[in-house]
Amino acid sequence: MPAVNYIATASDPEFSGRVMIIMFKVAQNVASEDPATAHHQERIAYASFVIMGEEKPQLVAGHVISSNAVISGAIDSDPEALGKNVPDGDIEFALATIWDSRSLAYATVKPAA
């Protein structure tokens, strides 16, 4: 479970690229969600941030890895694979799980002037 394996995976262009594409999918789902969903305003603002290409996939990949034991376990089981053994569905699940925390954190940031 060395963090260096997680850093290498989050930094891998293929893995962070997969995270980016799945981020767009989750953002689109959020953009279409019921407005009565908890934290909808923050979630939709963060979805817009992602859709506009402003989020950093490598940073989100690190959050996905560190927040999901199934994903970090897959990386631990084969560090050389750099996340190739992590199914897209697991990444999508992890992104959906962390979306509120990322959107609430984003809501506290003032837009650049």
PDB file of N, CA, C and O in Angstrom, residues 46-93:
ATOM      1  N   TYR A  46     -20.367  22.494  -9.739  1.00  0.00           N
ATOM      2  CA  TYR A  46     -19.151  21.699  -9.937  1.00  0.00           C
ATOM      3  C   TYR A  46     -19.217  20.940 -11.263  1.00  0.00           C
ATOM      4  O   TYR A  46     -18.216  20.849 -11.979  1.00  0.00           O
ATOM      5  N   ALA A  47     -20.375  20.427 -11.625  1.00  0.00           N
ATOM      6  CA  ALA A  47     -20.530  19.743 -12.913  1.00  0.00           C
ATOM      7  C   ALA A  47     -20.184  20.693 -14.055  1.00  0.00           C
ATOM      8  O   ALA A  47     -19.484  20.307 -15.002  1.00  0.00           O
ATOM      9  N   SER A  48     -20.609  21.932 -13.959  1.00  0.00           N
ATOM     10  CA  SER A  48     -20.285  22.927 -14.988  1.00  0.00           C
ATOM     11  C   SER A  48     -18.780  23.161 -15.049  1.00  0.00           C
ATOM     12  O   SER A  48     -18.200  23.262 -16.139  1.00  0.00           O
ATOM     13  N   PHE A  49     -18.151  23.246 -13.897  1.00  0.00           N
ATOM     14  CA  PHE A  49     -16.695  23.419 -13.803  1.00  0.00           C
ATOM     15  C   PHE A  49     -15.989  22.271 -14.532  1.00  0.00           C
ATOM     16  O   PHE A  49     -15.062  22.483 -15.318  1.00  0.00           O
ATOM     17  N   VAL A  50     -16.463  21.054 -14.300  1.00  0.00           N
ATOM     18  CA  VAL A  50     -15.880  19.875 -14.943  1.00  0.00           C
ATOM     19  C   VAL A  50     -16.138  19.904 -16.448  1.00  0.00           C
ATOM     20  O   VAL A  50     -15.223  19.705 -17.249  1.00  0.00           O
ATOM     21  N   ILE A  51     -17.370  20.163 -16.847  1.00  0.00           N
ATOM     22  CA  ILE A  51     -17.737  20.164 -18.270  1.00  0.00           C
ATOM     23  C   ILE A  51     -16.946  21.214 -19.040  1.00  0.00           C
ATOM     24  O   ILE A  51     -16.569  20.998 -20.194  1.00  0.00           O
ATOM     25  N   MET A  52     -16.640  22.337 -18.410  1.00  0.00           N
ATOM     26  CA  MET A  52     -15.847  23.384 -19.064  1.00  0.00           C
ATOM     27  C   MET A  52     -14.360  23.033 -19.122  1.00  0.00           C
ATOM     28  O   MET A  52     -13.572  23.786 -19.683  1.00  0.00           O
ATOM     29  N   GLY A  53     -13.979  21.899 -18.547  1.00  0.00           N
ATOM     30  CA  GLY A  53     -12.587  21.464 -18.615  1.00  0.00           C
ATOM     31  C   GLY A  53     -11.670  22.124 -17.610  1.00  0.00           C
ATOM     32  O   GLY A  53     -10.452  22.138 -17.792  1.00  0.00           O
ATOM     33  N   GLU A  54     -12.238  22.647 -16.542  1.00  0.00           N
ATOM     34  CA  GLU A  54     -11.436  23.361 -15.549  1.00  0.00           C
ATOM     35  C   GLU A  54     -10.871  22.462 -14.444  1.00  0.00           C
ATOM     36  O   GLU A  54      -9.956  22.867 -13.731  1.00  0.00           O
ATOM     37  N   GLU A  55     -11.419  21.266 -14.278  1.00  0.00           N
ATOM     38  CA  GLU A  55     -10.940  20.361 -13.217  1.00  0.00           C
ATOM     39  C   GLU A  55      -9.670  19.660 -13.678  1.00  0.00           C
ATOM     40  O   GLU A  55      -9.415  19.524 -14.872  1.00  0.00           O
ATOM     41  N   LYS A  56      -8.866  19.231 -12.716  1.00  0.00           N
ATOM     42  CA  LYS A  56      -7.598  18.552 -12.990  1.00  0.00           C
ATOM     43  C   LYS A  56      -7.775  17.044 -12.798  1.00  0.00           C
ATOM     44  O   LYS A  56      -7.872  16.571 -11.671  1.00  0.00           O
ATOM     45  N   PRO A  57      -7.827  16.286 -13.893  1.00  0.00           N
ATOM     46  CA  PRO A  57      -8.067  14.850 -13.788  1.00  0.00           C
ATOM     47  C   PRO A  57      -7.070  14.112 -12.892  1.00  0.00           C
ATOM     48  O   PRO A  57      -7.461  13.180 -12.188  1.00  0.00           O
ATOM     49  N   GLN A  58      -5.808  14.511 -12.908  1.00  0.00           N
ATOM     50  CA  GLN A  58      -4.826  13.837 -12.058  1.00  0.00           C
ATOM     51  C   GLN A  58      -5.172  14.022 -10.583  1.00  0.00           C
ATOM     52  O   GLN A  58      -5.084  13.083  -9.798  1.00  0.00           O
ATOM     53  N   LEU A  59      -5.603  15.202 -10.215  1.00  0.00           N
ATOM     54  CA  LEU A  59      -5.997  15.472  -8.832  1.00  0.00           C
ATOM     55  C   LEU A  59      -7.229  14.651  -8.458  1.00  0.00           C
ATOM     56  O   LEU A  59      -7.275  14.033  -7.388  1.00  0.00           O
ATOM     57  N   VAL A  60      -8.208  14.610  -9.348  1.00  0.00           N
ATOM     58  CA  VAL A  60      -9.407  13.825  -9.091  1.00  0.00           C
ATOM     59  C   VAL A  60      -9.055  12.336  -9.039  1.00  0.00           C
ATOM     60  O   VAL A  60      -9.587  11.596  -8.212  1.00  0.00           O
ATOM     61  N   ALA A  61      -8.138  11.889  -9.892  1.00  0.00           N
ATOM     62  CA  ALA A  61      -7.707  10.484  -9.866  1.00  0.00           C
ATOM     63  C   ALA A  61      -7.130  10.142  -8.498  1.00  0.00           C
ATOM     64  O   ALA A  61      -7.413   9.074  -7.952  1.00  0.00           O
ATOM     65  N   GLY A  62      -6.340  11.035  -7.934  1.00  0.00           N
ATOM     66  CA  GLY A  62      -5.805  10.812  -6.591  1.00  0.00           C
ATOM     67  C   GLY A  62      -6.911  10.698  -5.560  1.00  0.00           C
ATOM     68  O   GLY A  62      -6.844   9.853  -4.659  1.00  0.00           O
ATOM     69  N   HIS A  63      -7.936  11.523  -5.681  1.00  0.00           N
ATOM     70  CA  HIS A  63      -9.064  11.477  -4.749  1.00  0.00           C
ATOM     71  C   HIS A  63      -9.831  10.168  -4.919  1.00  0.00           C
ATOM     72  O   HIS A  63     -10.207   9.526  -3.930  1.00  0.00           O
ATOM     73  N   VAL A  64     -10.039   9.769  -6.156  1.00  0.00           N
ATOM     74  CA  VAL A  64     -10.730   8.507  -6.445  1.00  0.00           C
ATOM     75  C   VAL A  64      -9.975   7.338  -5.803  1.00  0.00           C
ATOM     76  O   VAL A  64     -10.569   6.482  -5.143  1.00  0.00           O
ATOM     77  N   ILE A  65      -8.667   7.303  -6.007  1.00  0.00           N
ATOM     78  CA  ILE A  65      -7.845   6.209  -5.473  1.00  0.00           C
ATOM     79  C   ILE A  65      -7.866   6.206  -3.946  1.00  0.00           C
ATOM     80  O   ILE A  65      -8.077   5.169  -3.316  1.00  0.00           O
ATOM     81  N   SER A  66      -7.658   7.369  -3.360  1.00  0.00           N
ATOM     82  CA  SER A  66      -7.524   7.429  -1.901  1.00  0.00           C
ATOM     83  C   SER A  66      -8.846   7.232  -1.165  1.00  0.00           C
ATOM     84  O   SER A  66      -8.847   6.871   0.009  1.00  0.00           O
ATOM     85  N   SER A  67      -9.957   7.441  -1.864  1.00  0.00           N
ATOM     86  CA  SER A  67     -11.257   7.341  -1.193  1.00  0.00           C
ATOM     87  C   SER A  67     -11.949   6.003  -1.387  1.00  0.00           C
ATOM     88  O   SER A  67     -12.991   5.760  -0.792  1.00  0.00           O
ATOM     89  N   ASN A  68     -11.392   5.135  -2.216  1.00  0.00           N
ATOM     90  CA  ASN A  68     -12.096   3.899  -2.552  1.00  0.00           C
ATOM     91  C   ASN A  68     -11.189   2.698  -2.325  1.00  0.00           C
ATOM     92  O   ASN A  68     -10.197   2.516  -3.040  1.00  0.00           O
ATOM     93  N   ALA A  69     -11.537   1.878  -1.350  1.00  0.00           N
ATOM     94  CA  ALA A  69     -10.704   0.729  -0.975  1.00  0.00           C
ATOM     95  C   ALA A  69     -10.625  -0.326  -2.077  1.00  0.00           C
ATOM     96  O   ALA A  69      -9.602  -1.010  -2.202  1.00  0.00           O
ATOM     97  N   VAL A  70     -11.660  -0.458  -2.883  1.00  0.00           N
ATOM     98  CA  VAL A  70     -11.625  -1.428  -3.979  1.00  0.00           C
ATOM     99  C   VAL A  70     -10.583  -0.996  -5.017  1.00  0.00           C
ATOM    100  O   VAL A  70      -9.780  -1.803  -5.495  1.00  0.00           O
ATOM    101  N   ILE A  71     -10.584   0.282  -5.352  1.00  0.00           N
ATOM    102  CA  ILE A  71      -9.630   0.796  -6.336  1.00  0.00           C
ATOM    103  C   ILE A  71      -8.210   0.755  -5.793  1.00  0.00           C
ATOM    104  O   ILE A  71      -7.295   0.273  -6.474  1.00  0.00           O
ATOM    105  N   SER A  72      -8.006   1.234  -4.582  1.00  0.00           N
ATOM    106  CA  SER A  72      -6.647   1.192  -4.018  1.00  0.00           C
ATOM    107  C   SER A  72      -6.184  -0.252  -3.851  1.00  0.00           C
ATOM    108  O   SER A  72      -5.004  -0.566  -4.065  1.00  0.00           O
ATOM    109  N   GLY A  73      -7.101  -1.158  -3.523  1.00  0.00           N
ATOM    110  CA  GLY A  73      -6.752  -2.578  -3.416  1.00  0.00           C
ATOM    111  C   GLY A  73      -6.325  -3.165  -4.748  1.00  0.00           C
ATOM    112  O   GLY A  73      -5.388  -3.969  -4.826  1.00  0.00           O
ATOM    113  N   ALA A  74      -7.005  -2.775  -5.821  1.00  0.00           N
ATOM    114  CA  ALA A  74      -6.623  -3.252  -7.158  1.00  0.00           C
ATOM    115  C   ALA A  74      -5.234  -2.741  -7.514  1.00  0.00           C
ATOM    116  O   ALA A  74      -4.418  -3.481  -8.079  1.00  0.00           O
ATOM    117  N   ILE A  75      -4.947  -1.501  -7.175  1.00  0.00           N
ATOM    118  CA  ILE A  75      -3.614  -0.950  -7.438  1.00  0.00           C
ATOM    119  C   ILE A  75      -2.576  -1.672  -6.589  1.00  0.00           C
ATOM    120  O   ILE A  75      -1.501  -2.029  -7.089  1.00  0.00           O
ATOM    121  N   ASP A  76      -2.904  -1.926  -5.334  1.00  0.00           N
ATOM    122  CA  ASP A  76      -1.984  -2.658  -4.454  1.00  0.00           C
ATOM    123  C   ASP A  76      -1.686  -4.055  -4.997  1.00  0.00           C
ATOM    124  O   ASP A  76      -0.568  -4.546  -4.867  1.00  0.00           O
ATOM    125  N   SER A  77      -2.687  -4.687  -5.605  1.00  0.00           N
ATOM    126  CA  SER A  77      -2.512  -6.065  -6.080  1.00  0.00           C
ATOM    127  C   SER A  77      -1.609  -6.159  -7.309  1.00  0.00           C
ATOM    128  O   SER A  77      -1.024  -7.211  -7.568  1.00  0.00           O
ATOM    129  N   ASP A  78      -1.486  -5.062  -8.057  1.00  0.00           N
ATOM    130  CA  ASP A  78      -0.650  -5.064  -9.265  1.00  0.00           C
ATOM    131  C   ASP A  78      -0.210  -3.627  -9.576  1.00  0.00           C
ATOM    132  O   ASP A  78      -0.718  -3.008 -10.517  1.00  0.00           O
ATOM    133  N   PRO A  79       0.733  -3.099  -8.796  1.00  0.00           N
ATOM    134  CA  PRO A  79       1.147  -1.701  -8.984  1.00  0.00           C
ATOM    135  C   PRO A  79       1.658  -1.390 -10.384  1.00  0.00           C
ATOM    136  O   PRO A  79       1.473  -0.278 -10.879  1.00  0.00           O
ATOM    137  N   GLU A  80       2.264  -2.367 -11.030  1.00  0.00           N
ATOM    138  CA  GLU A  80       2.817  -2.143 -12.373  1.00  0.00           C
ATOM    139  C   GLU A  80       1.716  -1.900 -13.420  1.00  0.00           C
ATOM    140  O   GLU A  80       1.988  -1.321 -14.473  1.00  0.00           O
ATOM    141  N   ALA A  81       0.501  -2.318 -13.137  1.00  0.00           N
ATOM    142  CA  ALA A  81      -0.601  -2.141 -14.087  1.00  0.00           C
ATOM    143  C   ALA A  81      -1.064  -0.690 -14.166  1.00  0.00           C
ATOM    144  O   ALA A  81      -1.759  -0.309 -15.109  1.00  0.00           O
ATOM    145  N   LEU A  82      -0.691   0.129 -13.169  1.00  0.00           N
ATOM    146  CA  LEU A  82      -1.065   1.548 -13.145  1.00  0.00           C
ATOM    147  C   LEU A  82      -2.568   1.761 -13.344  1.00  0.00           C
ATOM    148  O   LEU A  82      -3.006   2.643 -14.079  1.00  0.00           O
ATOM    149  N   GLY A  83      -3.354   0.903 -12.706  1.00  0.00           N
ATOM    150  CA  GLY A  83      -4.804   1.051 -12.725  1.00  0.00           C
ATOM    151  C   GLY A  83      -5.502   0.430 -13.911  1.00  0.00           C
ATOM    152  O   GLY A  83      -6.728   0.521 -14.020  1.00  0.00           O
ATOM    153  N   LYS A  84      -4.767  -0.222 -14.810  1.00  0.00           N
ATOM    154  CA  LYS A  84      -5.416  -0.875 -15.945  1.00  0.00           C
ATOM    155  C   LYS A  84      -6.362  -1.988 -15.486  1.00  0.00           C
ATOM    156  O   LYS A  84      -7.271  -2.376 -16.216  1.00  0.00           O
ATOM    157  N   ASN A  85      -6.141  -2.500 -14.272  1.00  0.00           N
ATOM    158  CA  ASN A  85      -6.973  -3.558 -13.714  1.00  0.00           C
ATOM    159  C   ASN A  85      -8.169  -3.011 -12.925  1.00  0.00           C
ATOM    160  O   ASN A  85      -8.890  -3.768 -12.290  1.00  0.00           O
ATOM    161  N   VAL A  86      -8.385  -1.713 -12.980  1.00  0.00           N
ATOM    162  CA  VAL A  86      -9.528  -1.083 -12.309  1.00  0.00           C
ATOM    163  C   VAL A  86     -10.624  -0.879 -13.360  1.00  0.00           C
ATOM    164  O   VAL A  86     -10.428  -0.143 -14.337  1.00  0.00           O
ATOM    165  N   PRO A  87     -11.774  -1.515 -13.187  1.00  0.00           N
ATOM    166  CA  PRO A  87     -12.865  -1.347 -14.154  1.00  0.00           C
ATOM    167  C   PRO A  87     -13.411   0.084 -14.158  1.00  0.00           C
ATOM    168  O   PRO A  87     -13.448   0.760 -13.119  1.00  0.00           O
ATOM    169  N   ASP A  88     -13.836   0.539 -15.334  1.00  0.00           N
ATOM    170  CA  ASP A  88     -14.425   1.876 -15.444  1.00  0.00           C
ATOM    171  C   ASP A  88     -15.609   2.051 -14.491  1.00  0.00           C
ATOM    172  O   ASP A  88     -15.811   3.132 -13.939  1.00  0.00           O
ATOM    173  N   GLY A  89     -16.380   0.992 -14.287  1.00  0.00           N
ATOM    174  CA  GLY A  89     -17.529   1.073 -13.382  1.00  0.00           C
ATOM    175  C   GLY A  89     -17.121   1.401 -11.959  1.00  0.00           C
ATOM    176  O   GLY A  89     -17.845   2.113 -11.250  1.00  0.00           O
ATOM    177  N   ASP A  90     -15.966   0.900 -11.537  1.00  0.00           N
ATOM    178  CA  ASP A  90     -15.479   1.229 -10.190  1.00  0.00           C
ATOM    179  C   ASP A  90     -15.085   2.701 -10.104  1.00  0.00           C
ATOM    180  O   ASP A  90     -15.331   3.358  -9.091  1.00  0.00           O
ATOM    181  N   ILE A  91     -14.471   3.212 -11.168  1.00  0.00           N
ATOM    182  CA  ILE A  91     -14.108   4.635 -11.193  1.00  0.00           C
ATOM    183  C   ILE A  91     -15.370   5.487 -11.170  1.00  0.00           C
ATOM    184  O   ILE A  91     -15.458   6.462 -10.417  1.00  0.00           O
ATOM    185  N   GLU A  92     -16.363   5.108 -11.961  1.00  0.00           N
ATOM    186  CA  GLU A  92     -17.616   5.865 -12.000  1.00  0.00           C
ATOM    187  C   GLU A  92     -18.298   5.859 -10.624  1.00  0.00           C
ATOM    188  O   GLU A  92     -18.789   6.895 -10.160  1.00  0.00           O
ATOM    189  N   PHE A  93     -18.335   4.712  -9.982  1.00  0.00           N
ATOM    190  CA  PHE A  93     -18.922   4.623  -8.645  1.00  0.00           C
ATOM    191  C   PHE A  93     -18.184   5.536  -7.671  1.00  0.00           C
ATOM    192  O   PHE A  93     -18.804   6.277  -6.895  1.00  0.00           O
TER     193      PHE A  93
END
